PDB file of C-alpha atoms and ligand atoms in Angstrom:
ATOM      1  CA  MET A 128     -83.713 190.468 211.700  1.00 88.00           C
ATOM      2  CA  TRP A 129     -87.238 192.570 211.721  1.00 94.00           C
ATOM      3  CA  ASN A 130     -89.012 190.974 214.466  1.00 95.00           C
ATOM      4  CA  GLN A 131     -86.074 191.320 216.343  1.00 94.00           C
ATOM      5  CA  ARG A 132     -85.916 195.152 215.079  1.00 92.00           C
ATOM      6  CA  TYR A 133     -89.617 195.593 216.755  1.00 95.00           C
ATOM      7  CA  SER A 134     -88.483 193.137 219.656  1.00 95.00           C
ATOM      8  CA  SER A 135     -88.857 196.731 221.803  1.00 92.00           C
ATOM      9  CA  ALA A 136     -92.027 197.677 224.122  1.00 91.00           C
ATOM     10  CA  ASP A 137     -91.693 201.036 222.463  1.00 94.00           C
ATOM     11  CA  TYR A 138     -92.179 201.216 218.565  1.00 96.00           C
ATOM     12  CA  VAL A 139     -88.498 202.478 216.127  1.00 94.00           C
ATOM     13  CA  TYR A 140     -91.170 204.121 213.980  1.00 94.00           C
ATOM     14  CA  GLY A 141     -93.065 205.781 216.495  1.00 95.00           C
ATOM     15  CA  THR A 142     -97.296 206.028 216.468  1.00 97.00           C
ATOM     16  CA  ARG A 143     -97.980 208.711 214.776  1.00 96.00           C
ATOM     17  CA  PRO A 144     -97.660 208.459 210.326  1.00 98.00           C
ATOM     18  CA  ASN A 145     -95.305 208.906 208.108  1.00 97.00           C
ATOM     19  CA  ASP A 146     -94.791 213.144 207.916  1.00 96.00           C
ATOM     20  CA  PHE A 147     -95.564 213.307 204.046  1.00 98.00           C
ATOM     21  CA  LEU A 148     -99.098 210.251 204.683  1.00 98.00           C
ATOM     22  CA  ALA A 149    -100.185 213.276 206.582  1.00 98.00           C
ATOM     23  CA  HIS A 150     -99.786 215.919 205.153  1.00 98.00           C
ATOM     24  CA  VAL A 151    -102.178 214.684 201.813  1.00 98.00           C
ATOM     25  CA  ALA A 152    -104.584 212.614 204.132  1.00 98.00           C
ATOM     26  CA  ASP A 153    -106.735 214.791 202.976  1.00 97.00           C
ATOM     27  CA  ARG A 154    -107.115 214.097 199.284  1.00 97.00           C
ATOM     28  CA  ILE A 155    -107.164 210.479 200.121  1.00 97.00           C
ATOM     29  CA  PRO A 156    -109.972 208.867 198.621  1.00 96.00           C
ATOM     30  CA  PRO A 157    -112.282 206.691 200.362  1.00 96.00           C
ATOM     31  CA  GLY A 158    -112.716 203.477 201.660  1.00 96.00           C
ATOM     32  CA  ARG A 159    -110.677 200.762 200.913  1.00 98.00           C
ATOM     33  CA  VAL A 160    -106.817 201.098 202.452  1.00 98.00           C
ATOM     34  CA  LEU A 161    -103.725 198.383 201.629  1.00 98.00           C
ATOM     35  CA  CYS A 162    -100.879 199.393 203.635  1.00 98.00           C
ATOM     36  CA  ILE A 163     -97.749 197.577 202.613  1.00 98.00           C
ATOM     37  CA  ALA A 164     -94.278 196.960 204.348  1.00 98.00           C
ATOM     38  CA  GLU A 165     -96.238 198.391 208.045  1.00 98.00           C
ATOM     39  CA  GLY A 166     -94.370 197.146 210.066  1.00 98.00           C
ATOM     40  CA  GLU A 167     -95.850 198.997 214.082  1.00 98.00           C
ATOM     41  CA  GLY A 168     -98.690 200.050 212.520  1.00 98.00           C
ATOM     42  CA  ARG A 169     -98.049 203.412 212.719  1.00 98.00           C
ATOM     43  CA  ASN A 170    -100.319 204.684 209.169  1.00 98.00           C
ATOM     44  CA  ALA A 171    -102.614 201.707 208.728  1.00 98.00           C
ATOM     45  CA  VAL A 172    -103.956 203.420 212.162  1.00 98.00           C
ATOM     46  CA  PHE A 173    -103.180 206.788 211.606  1.00 98.00           C
ATOM     47  CA  LEU A 174    -105.938 206.134 208.077  1.00 98.00           C
ATOM     48  CA  ALA A 175    -108.205 203.755 209.952  1.00 98.00           C
ATOM     49  CA  GLU A 176    -108.581 207.180 212.672  1.00 98.00           C
ATOM     50  CA  LEU A 177    -110.198 208.855 209.277  1.00 98.00           C
ATOM     51  CA  GLY A 178    -112.577 206.264 208.709  1.00 98.00           C
ATOM     52  CA  HIS A 179    -111.317 204.099 205.955  1.00 98.00           C
ATOM     53  CA  GLU A 180    -111.053 200.367 206.070  1.00 98.00           C
ATOM     54  CA  VAL A 181    -107.600 199.060 206.656  1.00 98.00           C
ATOM     55  CA  VAL A 182    -105.818 196.170 205.997  1.00 98.00           C
ATOM     56  CA  ALA A 183    -101.775 195.887 206.572  1.00 98.00           C
ATOM     57  CA  VAL A 184     -99.406 193.725 205.532  1.00 98.00           C
ATOM     58  CA  ASP A 185     -96.188 192.778 206.406  1.00 98.00           C
ATOM     59  CA  ALA A 186     -94.136 189.816 207.178  1.00 98.00           C
ATOM     60  CA  SER A 187     -93.202 190.278 210.891  1.00 98.00           C
ATOM     61  CA  ALA A 188     -95.144 188.832 213.059  1.00 98.00           C
ATOM     62  CA  VAL A 189     -93.985 190.854 215.837  1.00 98.00           C
ATOM     63  CA  GLY A 190     -94.959 194.173 214.169  1.00 98.00           C
ATOM     64  CA  LEU A 191     -98.293 193.570 213.128  1.00 98.00           C
ATOM     65  CA  GLU A 192     -98.771 192.118 216.933  1.00 98.00           C
ATOM     66  CA  LYS A 193     -97.740 196.057 218.041  1.00 98.00           C
ATOM     67  CA  ALA A 194     -99.788 196.890 215.183  1.00 98.00           C
ATOM     68  CA  GLY A 195    -103.558 195.243 216.960  1.00 98.00           C
ATOM     69  CA  LYS A 196    -101.981 196.767 219.578  1.00 98.00           C
ATOM     70  CA  LEU A 197    -101.840 199.877 218.531  1.00 98.00           C
ATOM     71  CA  ALA A 198    -105.549 199.696 216.993  1.00 98.00           C
ATOM     72  CA  LEU A 199    -106.919 199.138 220.179  1.00 98.00           C
ATOM     73  CA  GLU A 200    -105.616 201.702 222.290  1.00 98.00           C
ATOM     74  CA  ARG A 201    -106.701 203.987 219.741  1.00 98.00           C
ATOM     75  CA  GLY A 202    -110.217 201.876 219.468  1.00 98.00           C
ATOM     76  CA  VAL A 203    -110.400 201.372 215.904  1.00 98.00           C
ATOM     77  CA  VAL A 204    -110.182 197.810 214.257  1.00 98.00           C
ATOM     78  CA  ILE A 205    -106.712 197.330 211.078  1.00 98.00           C
ATOM     79  CA  GLU A 206    -106.954 193.818 209.402  1.00 98.00           C
ATOM     80  CA  THR A 207    -103.688 193.202 209.716  1.00 98.00           C
ATOM     81  CA  VAL A 208    -101.977 189.996 207.265  1.00 98.00           C
ATOM     82  CA  ILE A 209     -98.873 188.137 207.620  1.00 98.00           C
ATOM     83  CA  ALA A 210     -97.880 188.444 203.813  1.00 98.00           C
ATOM     84  CA  ASP A 211     -94.484 187.734 202.362  1.00 98.00           C
ATOM     85  CA  LEU A 212     -94.523 190.377 199.700  1.00 98.00           C
ATOM     86  CA  ALA A 213     -92.649 188.129 196.988  1.00 98.00           C
ATOM     87  CA  ASP A 214     -96.117 185.991 196.856  1.00 97.00           C
ATOM     88  CA  TYR A 215     -98.900 188.954 198.597  1.00 98.00           C
ATOM     89  CA  GLU A 216    -102.112 188.465 195.788  1.00 98.00           C
ATOM     90  CA  ILE A 217    -104.329 191.402 195.037  1.00 98.00           C
ATOM     91  CA  ALA A 218    -107.246 191.215 193.365  1.00 98.00           C
ATOM     92  CA  GLN A 219    -107.722 192.882 190.259  1.00 97.00           C
ATOM     93  CA  ASN A 220    -109.960 196.488 191.612  1.00 97.00           C
ATOM     94  CA  SER A 221    -109.817 195.646 195.623  1.00 97.00           C
ATOM     95  CA  PHE A 222    -107.922 198.706 196.556  1.00 98.00           C
ATOM     96  CA  ASP A 223    -109.648 202.742 197.259  1.00 98.00           C
ATOM     97  CA  VAL A 224    -105.708 204.024 198.283  1.00 98.00           C
ATOM     98  CA  VAL A 225    -102.489 201.764 198.452  1.00 98.00           C
ATOM     99  CA  VAL A 226    -100.594 203.429 200.328  1.00 98.00           C
ATOM    100  CA  SER A 227     -96.009 202.094 200.454  1.00 98.00           C
ATOM    101  CA  ILE A 228     -94.216 203.722 203.187  1.00 98.00           C
ATOM    102  CA  PHE A 229     -90.310 202.970 203.744  1.00 97.00           C
ATOM    103  CA  ALA A 230     -91.638 200.080 201.652  1.00 98.00           C
ATOM    104  CA  HIS A 231     -88.326 198.615 200.469  1.00 98.00           C
ATOM    105  CA  VAL A 232     -87.069 195.543 198.920  1.00 98.00           C
ATOM    106  CA  PRO A 233     -85.428 193.822 196.436  1.00 98.00           C
ATOM    107  CA  PRO A 234     -86.130 195.083 193.070  1.00 98.00           C
ATOM    108  CA  ALA A 235     -86.739 191.210 191.946  1.00 98.00           C
ATOM    109  CA  ILE A 236     -89.752 191.769 195.110  1.00 98.00           C
ATOM    110  CA  ARG A 237     -91.212 195.129 194.049  1.00 98.00           C
ATOM    111  CA  VAL A 238     -91.170 194.925 190.137  1.00 98.00           C
ATOM    112  CA  PRO A 239     -93.737 192.619 190.415  1.00 98.00           C
ATOM    113  CA  LEU A 240     -95.249 193.706 193.441  1.00 98.00           C
ATOM    114  CA  HIS A 241     -95.919 197.267 191.966  1.00 98.00           C
ATOM    115  CA  ARG A 242     -97.238 195.311 188.880  1.00 98.00           C
ATOM    116  CA  ARG A 243    -100.003 193.927 191.431  1.00 98.00           C
ATOM    117  CA  ILE A 244    -100.649 197.642 192.873  1.00 98.00           C
ATOM    118  CA  VAL A 245    -101.995 198.520 189.399  1.00 98.00           C
ATOM    119  CA  ALA A 246    -103.432 196.233 188.568  1.00 98.00           C
ATOM    120  CA  GLY A 247    -105.788 196.246 192.509  1.00 98.00           C
ATOM    121  CA  LEU A 248    -106.359 199.764 192.450  1.00 98.00           C
ATOM    122  CA  ARG A 249    -109.907 200.417 192.145  1.00 97.00           C
ATOM    123  CA  PRO A 250    -109.787 203.106 188.510  1.00 97.00           C
ATOM    124  CA  GLY A 251    -109.661 206.705 191.080  1.00 97.00           C
ATOM    125  CA  GLY A 252    -108.120 204.501 193.040  1.00 98.00           C
ATOM    126  CA  MET A 253    -104.973 206.471 194.367  1.00 98.00           C
ATOM    127  CA  LEU A 254    -101.144 205.245 195.583  1.00 98.00           C
ATOM    128  CA  VAL A 255     -99.037 206.881 198.264  1.00 98.00           C
ATOM    129  CA  LEU A 256     -95.694 206.329 198.367  1.00 98.00           C
ATOM    130  CA  GLU A 257     -91.875 207.427 200.284  1.00 98.00           C
ATOM    131  CA  ALA A 258     -89.159 206.048 199.108  1.00 97.00           C
ATOM    132  CA  TYR A 259     -85.322 206.167 200.120  1.00 97.00           C
ATOM    133  CA  PRO A 260     -83.271 207.302 197.120  1.00 97.00           C
ATOM    134  CA  PRO A 261     -80.042 206.162 196.411  1.00 97.00           C
ATOM    135  CA  GLY A 262     -78.799 209.347 197.425  1.00 95.00           C
ATOM    136  CA  GLN A 263     -80.008 208.824 201.286  1.00 94.00           C
ATOM    137  CA  ILE A 264     -77.661 205.874 202.323  1.00 94.00           C
ATOM    138  CA  ALA A 265     -74.442 209.291 202.049  1.00 93.00           C
ATOM    139  CA  PHE A 266     -76.819 210.904 204.417  1.00 92.00           C
ATOM    140  CA  GLY A 267     -76.906 207.804 207.249  1.00 88.00           C
ATOM    141  CA  THR A 268     -79.658 208.826 208.785  1.00 92.00           C
ATOM    142  CA  GLY A 269     -82.381 206.331 208.234  1.00 87.00           C
ATOM    143  CA  GLY A 270     -83.125 203.552 205.197  1.00 91.00           C
ATOM    144  CA  PRO A 271     -81.409 200.111 203.796  1.00 92.00           C
ATOM    145  CA  PRO A 272     -77.847 200.872 203.464  1.00 91.00           C
ATOM    146  CA  VAL A 273     -77.346 199.689 199.819  1.00 96.00           C
ATOM    147  CA  PRO A 274     -78.519 201.076 196.913  1.00 96.00           C
ATOM    148  CA  GLU A 275     -80.344 197.766 195.604  1.00 96.00           C
ATOM    149  CA  LEU A 276     -83.046 198.941 198.112  1.00 97.00           C
ATOM    150  CA  THR A 277     -83.486 202.016 197.265  1.00 98.00           C
ATOM    151  CA  MET A 278     -85.968 203.936 194.718  1.00 98.00           C
ATOM    152  CA  THR A 279     -85.443 206.427 191.900  1.00 98.00           C
ATOM    153  CA  LEU A 280     -88.525 208.367 191.043  1.00 98.00           C
ATOM    154  CA  GLN A 281     -87.004 206.809 187.233  1.00 98.00           C
ATOM    155  CA  ALA A 282     -87.424 204.009 187.898  1.00 98.00           C
ATOM    156  CA  LEU A 283     -91.065 204.485 190.039  1.00 98.00           C
ATOM    157  CA  GLU A 284     -92.330 205.459 186.717  1.00 98.00           C
ATOM    158  CA  HIS A 285     -91.673 202.620 184.673  1.00 98.00           C
ATOM    159  CA  GLU A 286     -92.721 200.322 187.793  1.00 98.00           C
ATOM    160  CA  LEU A 287     -96.445 202.329 187.751  1.00 98.00           C
ATOM    161  CA  ARG A 288     -97.150 202.521 184.349  1.00 97.00           C
ATOM    162  CA  GLY A 289    -100.986 202.650 183.817  1.00 97.00           C
ATOM    163  CA  LEU A 290    -101.106 204.634 187.001  1.00 98.00           C
ATOM    164  CA  GLU A 291    -101.478 208.938 186.450  1.00 98.00           C
ATOM    165  CA  PHE A 292     -98.500 210.787 188.631  1.00 98.00           C
ATOM    166  CA  ILE A 293    -100.129 213.701 190.445  1.00 97.00           C
ATOM    167  CA  HIS A 294     -97.121 214.643 192.430  1.00 98.00           C
ATOM    168  CA  ALA A 295     -93.749 213.224 192.023  1.00 98.00           C
ATOM    169  CA  ALA A 296     -90.682 214.271 193.489  1.00 97.00           C
ATOM    170  CA  GLU A 297     -86.691 213.095 195.148  1.00 97.00           C
ATOM    171  CA  LEU A 298     -86.382 215.608 197.489  1.00 96.00           C
ATOM    172  CA  THR A 299     -84.233 216.451 200.672  1.00 95.00           C
ATOM    173  CA  ARG A 300     -86.529 217.189 204.320  1.00 93.00           C
ATOM    174  CA  ASP A 301     -86.648 216.067 207.764  1.00 90.00           C
ATOM    175  CA  VAL A 302     -86.855 212.492 208.486  1.00 87.00           C
ATOM    176  CA  ILE A 303     -87.485 212.615 212.269  1.00 84.00           C
ATOM    177  CA  GLU A 304     -89.833 209.325 212.496  1.00 84.00           C
ATOM    178  CA  GLY A 305     -88.563 206.945 215.991  1.00 81.00           C
ATOM    179  CA  SER A 306     -85.181 205.770 216.683  1.00 79.00           C
ATOM    180  CA  LEU A 307     -84.916 204.651 212.844  1.00 79.00           C
ATOM    181  CA  HIS A 308     -84.975 208.310 211.076  1.00 80.00           C
ATOM    182  CA  THR A 309     -83.281 209.818 212.883  1.00 79.00           C
ATOM    183  CA  GLY A 310     -82.238 213.552 210.891  1.00 89.00           C
ATOM    184  CA  THR A 311     -81.635 214.520 207.356  1.00 93.00           C
ATOM    185  CA  GLY A 312     -83.097 212.533 204.543  1.00 93.00           C
ATOM    186  CA  ALA A 313     -83.303 212.021 201.530  1.00 96.00           C
ATOM    187  CA  VAL A 314     -86.822 210.699 199.925  1.00 97.00           C
ATOM    188  CA  VAL A 315     -88.966 210.318 196.908  1.00 98.00           C
ATOM    189  CA  GLN A 316     -92.103 210.552 197.167  1.00 98.00           C
ATOM    190  CA  VAL A 317     -95.655 209.199 194.464  1.00 98.00           C
ATOM    191  CA  VAL A 318     -98.365 210.293 194.674  1.00 98.00           C
ATOM    192  CA  ALA A 319    -100.532 208.350 191.690  1.00 98.00           C
ATOM    193  CA  VAL A 320    -104.367 207.462 190.691  1.00 98.00           C
ATOM    194  CA  LYS A 321    -105.289 205.351 188.493  1.00 98.00           C
ATOM    195  CA  PRO A 322    -107.580 206.648 185.530  1.00 97.00           C
ATOM    196  CA  ARG A 323    -111.072 205.512 185.177  1.00 92.00           C
ATOM    197  CA  ALA A 324    -112.326 203.445 182.182  1.00 74.00           C
ATOM    198  CA  ALA A 325    -113.022 206.198 179.385  1.00 58.00           C
ATOM    199  CA  ARG A 326    -116.349 206.910 178.152  1.00 52.00           C
TER     200      ARG A 326
HETATM  201  C1  LIG B 581     -88.428 200.828 207.048  1.00 96.39           C
HETATM  202  S1  LIG B 581     -90.013 199.443 207.167  1.00 96.39           S
HETATM  203  C2  LIG B 581     -91.284 200.850 207.679  1.00 96.39           C
HETATM  204  C3  LIG B 581     -92.722 200.405 208.573  1.00 96.39           C
HETATM  205  C4  LIG B 581     -93.781 201.104 208.438  1.00 96.39           C
HETATM  206  N1  LIG B 581     -94.273 201.229 206.523  1.00 96.39           N
HETATM  207  C5  LIG B 581     -93.828 202.141 208.467  1.00 96.39           C
HETATM  208  O1  LIG B 581     -93.312 202.656 207.941  1.00 96.39           O
HETATM  209  O2  LIG B 581     -93.874 202.566 209.658  1.00 96.39           O
HETATM  210  C6  LIG B 581     -90.194 198.310 206.340  1.00 96.39           C
HETATM  211  C7  LIG B 581     -90.722 197.256 206.475  1.00 96.39           C
HETATM  212  O3  LIG B 581     -90.676 196.063 205.885  1.00 96.39           O
HETATM  213  C8  LIG B 581     -90.857 194.646 206.267  1.00 96.39           C
HETATM  214  N2  LIG B 581     -91.403 193.822 204.528  1.00 96.39           N
HETATM  215  C9  LIG B 581     -88.955 193.842 204.528  1.00 96.39           C
HETATM  216  N3  LIG B 581     -89.472 193.059 203.713  1.00 96.39           N
HETATM  217  C10 LIG B 581     -90.742 192.071 203.876  1.00 96.39           C
HETATM  218  C11 LIG B 581     -91.611 191.620 203.014  1.00 96.39           C
HETATM  219  N4  LIG B 581     -90.853 190.542 201.871  1.00 96.39           N
HETATM  220  N5  LIG B 581     -93.046 191.299 202.989  1.00 96.39           N
HETATM  221  C12 LIG B 581     -92.968 191.609 203.489  1.00 96.39           C
HETATM  222  N6  LIG B 581     -93.050 193.020 204.581  1.00 96.39           N
HETATM  223  C13 LIG B 581     -91.496 193.351 204.292  1.00 96.39           C
HETATM  224  C14 LIG B 581     -90.250 195.009 207.042  1.00 96.39           C
HETATM  225  O4  LIG B 581     -90.736 193.181 208.393  1.00 96.39           O
HETATM  226  C15 LIG B 581     -90.568 196.257 207.593  1.00 96.39           C
HETATM  227  O5  LIG B 581     -92.143 195.989 208.302  1.00 96.39           O
END
């Protein structure tokens, strides 16, 4: 499905980064960034332009090929990994930042993935996440059509336990990001940090 969705020459979520990610980018620690479900690469390329070392993971080879093309056009390098998030391994304490933007996968994949993300962040590392909650379905401006694929703040607080939430919100905002995110919608946002070990 995603390969087909990405098969046109245009970038269906645009080539500019997600608004929320851009808004918090100056708070992101330097270093190694993992962008999950990164699709056509708009966020990965943005972060590479800021000087981060970026790994972009997605199941869509077509999306990641476009991500590589966008990086080339912008004169930056990103690493792309074609993988199913169901079994994508994240080494412990290996990333300074994980970025999860509209990474809607079934709970059977998402819940263990979130545990691997917590383990995979280095102490002091940060997760930036924006997703659609169930309330988005009524807006009809993008995102999955079924509640199972959406995320609530309450679920995220549980799944991401071990991180310290420094921004956690469910709100309504205009999401105008390409041809598939087309207007006012409900979002859930998280910025969370892995505490450094107590001395
Ligand atoms: C809504 S798009 C978001 C793309 C990108 N994060 C952005 O905001 O531009 C969701 C992405 O999740 C990817 N995806 C869905 N299920 C996946 C899975 N099981 N493993 C890896 N990627 C998956 C799709 O290929 C798609 O690129």
